[in-house]
XYZ file of C-alpha atoms in Angstrom:
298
model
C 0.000 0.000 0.000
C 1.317 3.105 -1.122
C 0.523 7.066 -0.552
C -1.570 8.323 -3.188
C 0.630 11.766 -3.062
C 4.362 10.686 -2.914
C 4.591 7.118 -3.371
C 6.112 6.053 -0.044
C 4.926 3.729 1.722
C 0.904 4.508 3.382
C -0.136 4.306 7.046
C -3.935 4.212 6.206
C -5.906 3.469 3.516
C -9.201 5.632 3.654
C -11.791 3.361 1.879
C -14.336 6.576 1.582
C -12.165 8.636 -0.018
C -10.160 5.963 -2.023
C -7.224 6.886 -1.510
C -4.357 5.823 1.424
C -1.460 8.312 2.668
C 1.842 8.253 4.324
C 2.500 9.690 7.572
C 3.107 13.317 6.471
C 0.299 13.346 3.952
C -1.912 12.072 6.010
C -1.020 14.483 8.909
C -1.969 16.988 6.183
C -4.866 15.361 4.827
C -6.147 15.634 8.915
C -5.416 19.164 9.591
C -6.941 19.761 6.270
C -10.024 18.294 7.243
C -10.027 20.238 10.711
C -9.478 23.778 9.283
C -12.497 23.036 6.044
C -14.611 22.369 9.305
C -13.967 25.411 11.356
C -13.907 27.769 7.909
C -17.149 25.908 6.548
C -19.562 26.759 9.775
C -17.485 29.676 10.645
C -16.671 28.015 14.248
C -13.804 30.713 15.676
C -11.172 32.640 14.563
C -7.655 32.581 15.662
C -8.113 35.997 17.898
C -10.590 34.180 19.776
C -9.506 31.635 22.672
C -10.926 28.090 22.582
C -11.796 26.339 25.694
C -10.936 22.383 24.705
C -12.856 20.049 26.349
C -10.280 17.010 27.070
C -10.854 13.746 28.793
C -7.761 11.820 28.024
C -9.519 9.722 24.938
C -7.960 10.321 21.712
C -10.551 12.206 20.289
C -10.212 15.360 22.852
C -6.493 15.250 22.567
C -6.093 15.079 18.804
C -8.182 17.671 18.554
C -5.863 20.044 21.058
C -2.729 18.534 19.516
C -4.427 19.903 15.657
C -5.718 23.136 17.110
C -1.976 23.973 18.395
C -0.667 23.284 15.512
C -2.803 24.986 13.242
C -2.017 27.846 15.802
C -5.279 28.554 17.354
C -5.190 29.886 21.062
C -6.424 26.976 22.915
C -6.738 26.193 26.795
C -7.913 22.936 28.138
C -10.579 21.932 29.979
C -10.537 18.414 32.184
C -13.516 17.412 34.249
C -12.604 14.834 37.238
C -15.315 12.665 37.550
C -14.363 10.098 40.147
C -14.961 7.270 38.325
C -12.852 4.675 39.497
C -9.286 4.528 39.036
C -10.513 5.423 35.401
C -10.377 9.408 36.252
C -7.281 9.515 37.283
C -5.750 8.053 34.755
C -7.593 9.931 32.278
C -6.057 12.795 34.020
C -3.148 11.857 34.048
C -3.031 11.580 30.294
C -4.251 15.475 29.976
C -1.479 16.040 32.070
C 1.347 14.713 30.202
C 0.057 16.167 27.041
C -0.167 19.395 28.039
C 3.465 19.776 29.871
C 4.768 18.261 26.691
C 3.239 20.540 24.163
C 3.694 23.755 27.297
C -0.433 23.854 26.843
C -2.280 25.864 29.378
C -5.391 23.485 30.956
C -8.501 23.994 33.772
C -9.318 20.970 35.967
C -12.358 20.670 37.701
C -12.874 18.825 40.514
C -16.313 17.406 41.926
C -15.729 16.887 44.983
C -16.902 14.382 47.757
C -20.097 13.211 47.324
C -21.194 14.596 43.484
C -18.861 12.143 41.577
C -20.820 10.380 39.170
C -20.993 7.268 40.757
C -22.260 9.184 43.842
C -24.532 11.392 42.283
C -25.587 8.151 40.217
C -26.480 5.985 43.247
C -28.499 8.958 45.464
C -30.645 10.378 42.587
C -31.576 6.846 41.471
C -30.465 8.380 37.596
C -28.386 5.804 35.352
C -24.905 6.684 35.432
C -24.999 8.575 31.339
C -27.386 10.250 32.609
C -26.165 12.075 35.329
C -22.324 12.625 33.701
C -24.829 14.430 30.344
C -26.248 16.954 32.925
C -23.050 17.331 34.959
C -20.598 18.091 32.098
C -23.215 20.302 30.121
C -23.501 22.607 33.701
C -19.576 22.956 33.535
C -18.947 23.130 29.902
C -21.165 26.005 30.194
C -20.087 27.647 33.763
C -16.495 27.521 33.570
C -15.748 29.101 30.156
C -18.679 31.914 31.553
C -16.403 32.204 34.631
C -13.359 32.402 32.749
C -14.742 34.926 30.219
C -14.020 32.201 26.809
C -16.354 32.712 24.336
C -15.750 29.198 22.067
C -16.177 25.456 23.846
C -15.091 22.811 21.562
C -15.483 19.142 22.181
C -14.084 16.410 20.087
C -17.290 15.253 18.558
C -16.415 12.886 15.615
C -17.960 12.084 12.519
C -18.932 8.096 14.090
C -20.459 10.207 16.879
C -22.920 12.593 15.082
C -23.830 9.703 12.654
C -24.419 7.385 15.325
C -26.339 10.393 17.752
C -28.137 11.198 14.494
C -29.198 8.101 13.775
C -30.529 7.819 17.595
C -32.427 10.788 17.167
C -34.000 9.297 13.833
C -35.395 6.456 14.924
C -37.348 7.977 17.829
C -38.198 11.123 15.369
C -36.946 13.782 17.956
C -37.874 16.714 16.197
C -36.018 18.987 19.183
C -32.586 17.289 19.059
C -32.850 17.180 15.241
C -32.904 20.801 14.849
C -30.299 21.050 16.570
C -28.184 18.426 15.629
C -25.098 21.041 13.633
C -21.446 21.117 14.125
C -21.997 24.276 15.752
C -24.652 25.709 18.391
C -24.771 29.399 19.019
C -24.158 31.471 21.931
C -27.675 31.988 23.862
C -28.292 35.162 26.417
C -25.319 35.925 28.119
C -23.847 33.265 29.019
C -24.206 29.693 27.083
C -21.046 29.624 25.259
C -20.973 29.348 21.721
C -20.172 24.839 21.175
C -18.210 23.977 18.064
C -17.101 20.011 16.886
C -14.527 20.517 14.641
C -13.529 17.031 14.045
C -16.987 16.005 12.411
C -15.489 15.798 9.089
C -13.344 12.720 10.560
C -13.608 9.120 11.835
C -12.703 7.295 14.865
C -9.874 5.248 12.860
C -8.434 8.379 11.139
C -8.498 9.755 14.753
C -6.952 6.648 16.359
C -4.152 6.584 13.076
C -3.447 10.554 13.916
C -3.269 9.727 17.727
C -1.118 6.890 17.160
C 1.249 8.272 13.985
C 1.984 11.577 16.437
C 2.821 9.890 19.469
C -0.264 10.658 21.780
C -0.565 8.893 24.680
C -4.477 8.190 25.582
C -6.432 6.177 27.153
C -7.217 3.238 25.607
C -9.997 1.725 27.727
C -13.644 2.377 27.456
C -15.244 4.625 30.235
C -16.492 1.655 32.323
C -20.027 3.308 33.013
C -20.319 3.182 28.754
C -20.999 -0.080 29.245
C -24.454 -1.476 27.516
C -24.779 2.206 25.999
C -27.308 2.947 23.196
C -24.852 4.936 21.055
C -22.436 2.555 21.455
C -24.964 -0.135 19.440
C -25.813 2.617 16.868
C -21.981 3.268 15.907
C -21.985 -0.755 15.415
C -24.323 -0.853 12.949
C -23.074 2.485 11.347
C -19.893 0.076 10.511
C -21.582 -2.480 9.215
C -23.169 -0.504 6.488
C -19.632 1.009 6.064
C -18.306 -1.889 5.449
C -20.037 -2.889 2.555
C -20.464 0.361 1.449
C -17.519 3.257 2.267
C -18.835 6.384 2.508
C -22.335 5.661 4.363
C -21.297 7.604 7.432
C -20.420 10.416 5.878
C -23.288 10.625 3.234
C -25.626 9.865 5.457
C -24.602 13.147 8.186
C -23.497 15.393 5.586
C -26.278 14.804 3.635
C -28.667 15.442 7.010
C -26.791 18.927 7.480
C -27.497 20.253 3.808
C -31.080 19.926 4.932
C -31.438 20.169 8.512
C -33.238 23.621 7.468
C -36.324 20.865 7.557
C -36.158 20.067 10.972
C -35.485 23.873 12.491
C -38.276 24.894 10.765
C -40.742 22.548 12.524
C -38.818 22.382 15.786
C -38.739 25.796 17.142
C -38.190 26.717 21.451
C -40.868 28.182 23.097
C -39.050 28.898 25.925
C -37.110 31.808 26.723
C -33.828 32.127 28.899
C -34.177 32.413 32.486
C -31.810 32.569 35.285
C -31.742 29.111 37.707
C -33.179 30.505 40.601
C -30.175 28.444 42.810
C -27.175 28.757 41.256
C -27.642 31.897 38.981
C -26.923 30.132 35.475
C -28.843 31.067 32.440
C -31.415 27.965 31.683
C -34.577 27.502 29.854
C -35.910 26.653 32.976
C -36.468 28.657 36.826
C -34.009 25.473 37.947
C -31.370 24.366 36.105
C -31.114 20.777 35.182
C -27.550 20.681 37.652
C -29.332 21.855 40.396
C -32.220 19.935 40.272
C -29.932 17.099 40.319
C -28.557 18.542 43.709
C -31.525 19.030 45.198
C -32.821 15.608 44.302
C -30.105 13.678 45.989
C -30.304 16.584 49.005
C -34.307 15.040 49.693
C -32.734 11.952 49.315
């Protein structure tokens, strides 16, 4: 197998684009694909800073590691969710990334008795379900707090097909409308939310992570386990196997006409401010606190 470019010998072969590139072409080929995404949906400039959401997975870091080098002004942003031994050593990953590449980074810590598992076992909520609500409070609070206007997560192209697909098959007109690489800033403080690695896959993420020596972890989030998603991405790859290209038809083709959706699905509510904590919501208590004061009663 040999790069389609140069001739040399290839490090992947990319069935959906039919083509296969060393490791320097390829490197291109990714950082291409990064920069179309943020110029396409006009995610953030490089005057603005970008708050990186990172959890030690490859995803989160290869997206830092391409943001740096494309030379946008990036801090990260590491949420500690006590899961096992499994935080920690996601942390620790963040860690040596950022030392290595001299990359500013937040950590936020929840503290005894709201870790997930915790918060999981008093409110009676399944484990997903509590880390959605926790990590949509902070990815919203901290980059408020720390005056960042742009929160980007590492959001892949596997992930939006497979969330899309979700959202599909139980016709959820809400979700659907907003189902873009990029959801606006709302009142005056929900952060604008960009995914600039939807143009990419989980194996052309896993080949950049491996080909540029980032260390992540490896192992599955052990609360993932039995996951809906997880099933959706599964049979994503079976129709990409017999037919390359599925994925990405299939989500690109959804965002050239998600107009559809947005014009049925529209928010009747407007912004409030959670009558606990202060954050901007669309409701008088935030989902977060509710959570809080749920396993409070409890």
């Amino acid at each position: 197998m040999k790069c389609r470019i140069c001739g040399s010998k290839a490090i992947i072969s990319l069935r959906r684009h039919n083509t296969s590139f060393c490791h320097v072409h390829f490197n291109e080929f990714f950082l291409k694909q990064v920069e179309k995404a943020i110029k396409k949906y006009s995610m953030f400039s490089r005057d603005e800073e970008i708050l990186v959401c990172v959890s030690g997975g490859k995803d989160s870091l290869a997206l830092w590691d391409a943001l740096n080098k494309l030379n946008y002004k990036t801090k990260g942003f590491y949420i500690h969710l006590g899961i096992e031994d499994y935080s920690e050593e996601s942390l620790e990953k963040v860690e040596t990334f950022a030392e290595k590449n001299h990359l500013p980074f937040i950590v936020k810590r929840l503290g005894t008795g709201k870790t997930i598992p915790e918060l999981s076992k008093k409110s009676g909520r399944k484990k997903c379900s509590v880390c959605g609500i926790v990590k949509r409070y902070f990815f919203n609070k901290i980059p408020y707090e720390e005056n960042i206007d742009v929160v980007a997560t590492g959001h892949n192209m596997d992930d939006e097909a497979s969330r899309l697909l979700g959202n599909i098959l139980k016709w959820d007109l809400t979700r659907l409308s907003k189902h873009e690489p990029v959801l606006k800033a709302e009142g005056m403080m929900l952060k604008r939310k960009v995914k600039p690695l939807m143009r990419l896959t989980d194996y052309e993420i896993a080949t950049y992570a491996l080909a540029n020596g980032i260390d992540y972890i490896q192992r599955e989030c052990p609360m993932s386990k039995g996951a809906t998603s997880i099933y959706y991405k599964n049979v994503l790859n079976r129709l990409e196997e017999k037919s390359p290209g599925t994925k990405q038809y299939f989500y690109h083709q959804f965002l050239k006409n998600i107009h559809i959706f947005q014009d049925v699905a529209t928010r009747a509510d407007q912004i409030k401010r959670c009558n606990i904590c202060g954050m901007e919501s669309f409701s008088e208590i935030c989902s977060y606190c509710r959570l809080m004061e749920k396993i409070s009663e409890g």
